Amino acid sequence: MAFAMMAAITLTTNGAYAFKVNDNNSVGGYATVWGILDESAFNTATDSSGEKGKDKSFGFQIKQMRLGAKGDLADKVLGYNVLFDGSGSNSSVAFVEGWITLRPLGDVLDINIGQMRPYGTYEVGITSGGKIENLDVYQAGKKQMTSFLADSGNNTRDRGVELVFKKLGGMADLRITATNGYGNNGDVGGSISGSKAIWANGTMDAAYTAALILTPVEGLRINAGYGINKHENAVVNVTSSTADLTTGAVSSSSSKVVVDLDRSMYSVGAKLDVKDLGLWIDGEYAALKGADKDTLAGGYEVKGYYARLGYFLVPNTLELIGRYQGWDEIKSKGASEKKNTGYDLGVRLHVDAFVFTLEYEKQDLDGTSDDPTRLAFRTVLYY
């Protein structure tokens, strides 16, 4: 009964563009609302007596309220894709991603030019938004992709060009990107004395990624990716004197710093979907290394993995899900390595364009006395 009442209050979506403007263009999106039933997050704040906060949260979050459009301006020759999100602070509408697609070889090759998500891992590079199986992207992937791009506010998007070679040999997709390497807030150009920072990356210093996605038989996917992001003598606009030059994280006061950044990242993963049994399993491992060569000399590393399992109790309707993840971090030169783990357990109900998920999450964070837990109800609606 409680499950049905929550479903009635917080509806969710299912991912495809639903409204067709004409044969070649469609408009749609998805909305994601979380009902936090019980949350005990790691909290370092203490009062005057040294007592640490222990609040358990209850409430609602609108994580995504997205609307986009995609289609063809000229059939099999010229296309587009744009996506906006209205769930930001003060209900502001943010431009998430968008690109123009050129198809010089018809269905064989897409050339996307604009703002997009470079491939880092399959989950962060391909799967996104309401399509993610659990409440959050797994922690290693989130930390790796935001650190791979220099601007910490990049939303894992960057600006550049992507080549997508489709169905090579009938079973392989090849994706190659070349982007600024700073995130969607990092434009090239400007003046050192002006309001824009100088992003002094040359052609060889941009971020490059490549991914191969194989589907050798129905129900099986194998994926692997690699990326490099080097910036030699780049002028970065940072906002605090303690900015982390390794990750490129920016704060907000205003100073310009010259840095030599060197990052590399790789990932491997697979998914097996046995539809006759209503069973699927997937997993991925990824590792990121980053450094400012002048000061930190290899002082940033995140490596981690996840494994997920899903089983339909009722075909295409009622599903049990579980995930286990582990990720290790070294944040600066000489720092000890932190080993973290976490797991999720949940049940999902699929009803037409709606997906309702009741999920419990627990993390075991190395070096902390309080480990986050959360019981939440997620709703996604695809429209």
PDB file of N, CA, C and O in Angstrom, residues 197-226:
ATOM      1  N   ALA A 197      39.299  33.103 -18.754  1.00  0.00           N
ATOM      2  CA  ALA A 197      40.614  32.509 -18.533  1.00  0.00           C
ATOM      3  C   ALA A 197      41.222  32.105 -19.867  1.00  0.00           C
ATOM      4  O   ALA A 197      40.521  31.896 -20.853  1.00  0.00           O
ATOM      5  N   ILE A 198      42.523  32.005 -19.902  1.00  0.00           N
ATOM      6  CA  ILE A 198      43.193  31.473 -21.088  1.00  0.00           C
ATOM      7  C   ILE A 198      43.317  29.967 -20.932  1.00  0.00           C
ATOM      8  O   ILE A 198      43.864  29.472 -19.954  1.00  0.00           O
ATOM      9  N   TRP A 199      42.815  29.233 -21.893  1.00  0.00           N
ATOM     10  CA  TRP A 199      42.982  27.779 -21.915  1.00  0.00           C
ATOM     11  C   TRP A 199      44.021  27.491 -22.999  1.00  0.00           C
ATOM     12  O   TRP A 199      43.697  27.332 -24.157  1.00  0.00           O
ATOM     13  N   ALA A 200      45.301  27.472 -22.591  1.00  0.00           N
ATOM     14  CA  ALA A 200      46.389  27.486 -23.560  1.00  0.00           C
ATOM     15  C   ALA A 200      46.776  26.084 -23.994  1.00  0.00           C
ATOM     16  O   ALA A 200      47.937  25.725 -23.988  1.00  0.00           O
ATOM     17  N   ASN A 201      45.806  25.282 -24.346  1.00  0.00           N
ATOM     18  CA  ASN A 201      46.140  23.932 -24.798  1.00  0.00           C
ATOM     19  C   ASN A 201      46.299  23.909 -26.312  1.00  0.00           C
ATOM     20  O   ASN A 201      45.464  24.400 -27.053  1.00  0.00           O
ATOM     21  N   GLY A 202      47.405  23.311 -26.761  1.00  0.00           N
ATOM     22  CA  GLY A 202      47.600  23.129 -28.179  1.00  0.00           C
ATOM     23  C   GLY A 202      46.867  21.891 -28.666  1.00  0.00           C
ATOM     24  O   GLY A 202      46.244  21.160 -27.891  1.00  0.00           O
ATOM     25  N   THR A 203      46.960  21.632 -29.963  1.00  0.00           N
ATOM     26  CA  THR A 203      46.249  20.499 -30.541  1.00  0.00           C
ATOM     27  C   THR A 203      46.642  19.187 -29.878  1.00  0.00           C
ATOM     28  O   THR A 203      45.791  18.344 -29.590  1.00  0.00           O
ATOM     29  N   MET A 204      47.931  19.038 -29.591  1.00  0.00           N
ATOM     30  CA  MET A 204      48.388  17.785 -29.000  1.00  0.00           C
ATOM     31  C   MET A 204      48.059  17.688 -27.513  1.00  0.00           C
ATOM     32  O   MET A 204      48.213  16.643 -26.905  1.00  0.00           O
ATOM     33  N   ASP A 205      47.618  18.802 -26.915  1.00  0.00           N
ATOM     34  CA  ASP A 205      47.337  18.822 -25.487  1.00  0.00           C
ATOM     35  C   ASP A 205      45.859  18.648 -25.157  1.00  0.00           C
ATOM     36  O   ASP A 205      45.474  18.712 -23.995  1.00  0.00           O
ATOM     37  N   ALA A 206      45.031  18.466 -26.145  1.00  0.00           N
ATOM     38  CA  ALA A 206      43.604  18.259 -25.895  1.00  0.00           C
ATOM     39  C   ALA A 206      43.373  16.869 -25.296  1.00  0.00           C
ATOM     40  O   ALA A 206      44.290  16.065 -25.171  1.00  0.00           O
ATOM     41  N   ALA A 207      42.133  16.620 -24.905  1.00  0.00           N
ATOM     42  CA  ALA A 207      41.774  15.308 -24.360  1.00  0.00           C
ATOM     43  C   ALA A 207      41.320  14.404 -25.503  1.00  0.00           C
ATOM     44  O   ALA A 207      40.508  14.816 -26.347  1.00  0.00           O
ATOM     45  N   TYR A 208      41.820  13.179 -25.517  1.00  0.00           N
ATOM     46  CA  TYR A 208      41.455  12.214 -26.540  1.00  0.00           C
ATOM     47  C   TYR A 208      40.972  10.935 -25.861  1.00  0.00           C
ATOM     48  O   TYR A 208      41.586  10.462 -24.898  1.00  0.00           O
ATOM     49  N   THR A 209      39.881  10.388 -26.360  1.00  0.00           N
ATOM     50  CA  THR A 209      39.376   9.116 -25.845  1.00  0.00           C
ATOM     51  C   THR A 209      39.004   8.218 -27.017  1.00  0.00           C
ATOM     52  O   THR A 209      38.642   8.697 -28.101  1.00  0.00           O
ATOM     53  N   ALA A 210      39.086   6.918 -26.784  1.00  0.00           N
ATOM     54  CA  ALA A 210      38.670   5.935 -27.779  1.00  0.00           C
ATOM     55  C   ALA A 210      38.013   4.774 -27.055  1.00  0.00           C
ATOM     56  O   ALA A 210      38.445   4.387 -25.963  1.00  0.00           O
ATOM     57  N   ALA A 211      36.960   4.242 -27.635  1.00  0.00           N
ATOM     58  CA  ALA A 211      36.235   3.132 -27.017  1.00  0.00           C
ATOM     59  C   ALA A 211      35.778   2.160 -28.089  1.00  0.00           C
ATOM     60  O   ALA A 211      35.337   2.574 -29.175  1.00  0.00           O
ATOM     61  N   LEU A 212      35.872   0.872 -27.780  1.00  0.00           N
ATOM     62  CA  LEU A 212      35.376  -0.174 -28.659  1.00  0.00           C
ATOM     63  C   LEU A 212      34.294  -0.940 -27.911  1.00  0.00           C
ATOM     64  O   LEU A 212      34.507  -1.399 -26.790  1.00  0.00           O
ATOM     65  N   ILE A 213      33.114  -1.042 -28.538  1.00  0.00           N
ATOM     66  CA  ILE A 213      31.967  -1.710 -27.920  1.00  0.00           C
ATOM     67  C   ILE A 213      31.546  -2.852 -28.832  1.00  0.00           C
ATOM     68  O   ILE A 213      31.113  -2.629 -29.963  1.00  0.00           O
ATOM     69  N   LEU A 214      31.688  -4.079 -28.340  1.00  0.00           N
ATOM     70  CA  LEU A 214      31.406  -5.271 -29.132  1.00  0.00           C
ATOM     71  C   LEU A 214      30.109  -5.926 -28.673  1.00  0.00           C
ATOM     72  O   LEU A 214      29.842  -6.033 -27.481  1.00  0.00           O
ATOM     73  N   THR A 215      29.319  -6.379 -29.631  1.00  0.00           N
ATOM     74  CA  THR A 215      28.130  -7.197 -29.357  1.00  0.00           C
ATOM     75  C   THR A 215      28.222  -8.441 -30.238  1.00  0.00           C
ATOM     76  O   THR A 215      27.532  -8.544 -31.264  1.00  0.00           O
ATOM     77  N   PRO A 216      29.086  -9.401 -29.849  1.00  0.00           N
ATOM     78  CA  PRO A 216      29.341 -10.559 -30.717  1.00  0.00           C
ATOM     79  C   PRO A 216      28.140 -11.467 -30.888  1.00  0.00           C
ATOM     80  O   PRO A 216      27.974 -12.088 -31.941  1.00  0.00           O
ATOM     81  N   VAL A 217      27.305 -11.584 -29.849  1.00  0.00           N
ATOM     82  CA  VAL A 217      26.080 -12.367 -29.932  1.00  0.00           C
ATOM     83  C   VAL A 217      24.984 -11.600 -29.201  1.00  0.00           C
ATOM     84  O   VAL A 217      25.247 -10.706 -28.390  1.00  0.00           O
ATOM     85  N   GLU A 218      23.747 -11.948 -29.471  1.00  0.00           N
ATOM     86  CA  GLU A 218      22.631 -11.268 -28.824  1.00  0.00           C
ATOM     87  C   GLU A 218      22.695 -11.459 -27.305  1.00  0.00           C
ATOM     88  O   GLU A 218      22.876 -12.571 -26.809  1.00  0.00           O
ATOM     89  N   GLY A 219      22.561 -10.354 -26.585  1.00  0.00           N
ATOM     90  CA  GLY A 219      22.567 -10.409 -25.131  1.00  0.00           C
ATOM     91  C   GLY A 219      23.928 -10.232 -24.493  1.00  0.00           C
ATOM     92  O   GLY A 219      24.029 -10.170 -23.264  1.00  0.00           O
ATOM     93  N   LEU A 220      24.996 -10.143 -25.289  1.00  0.00           N
ATOM     94  CA  LEU A 220      26.340  -9.981 -24.742  1.00  0.00           C
ATOM     95  C   LEU A 220      26.970  -8.704 -25.279  1.00  0.00           C
ATOM     96  O   LEU A 220      26.994  -8.462 -26.481  1.00  0.00           O
ATOM     97  N   ARG A 221      27.497  -7.884 -24.350  1.00  0.00           N
ATOM     98  CA  ARG A 221      28.226  -6.672 -24.702  1.00  0.00           C
ATOM     99  C   ARG A 221      29.584  -6.702 -24.018  1.00  0.00           C
ATOM    100  O   ARG A 221      29.704  -7.046 -22.837  1.00  0.00           O
ATOM    101  N   ILE A 222      30.635  -6.363 -24.771  1.00  0.00           N
ATOM    102  CA  ILE A 222      31.984  -6.243 -24.230  1.00  0.00           C
ATOM    103  C   ILE A 222      32.501  -4.852 -24.594  1.00  0.00           C
ATOM    104  O   ILE A 222      32.395  -4.444 -25.760  1.00  0.00           O
ATOM    105  N   ASN A 223      33.040  -4.129 -23.626  1.00  0.00           N
ATOM    106  CA  ASN A 223      33.470  -2.760 -23.897  1.00  0.00           C
ATOM    107  C   ASN A 223      34.824  -2.464 -23.281  1.00  0.00           C
ATOM    108  O   ASN A 223      35.195  -3.009 -22.238  1.00  0.00           O
ATOM    109  N   ALA A 224      35.583  -1.602 -23.947  1.00  0.00           N
ATOM    110  CA  ALA A 224      36.885  -1.169 -23.446  1.00  0.00           C
ATOM    111  C   ALA A 224      37.138   0.256 -23.932  1.00  0.00           C
ATOM    112  O   ALA A 224      36.732   0.624 -25.043  1.00  0.00           O
ATOM    113  N   GLY A 225      37.800   1.051 -23.099  1.00  0.00           N
ATOM    114  CA  GLY A 225      38.072   2.430 -23.473  1.00  0.00           C
ATOM    115  C   GLY A 225      39.396   2.913 -22.907  1.00  0.00           C
ATOM    116  O   GLY A 225      39.912   2.373 -21.916  1.00  0.00           O
ATOM    117  N   TYR A 226      39.953   3.959 -23.546  1.00  0.00           N
ATOM    118  CA  TYR A 226      41.204   4.565 -23.092  1.00  0.00           C
ATOM    119  C   TYR A 226      41.156   6.049 -23.397  1.00  0.00           C
ATOM    120  O   TYR A 226      40.624   6.477 -24.434  1.00  0.00           O
TER     121      TYR A 226
END
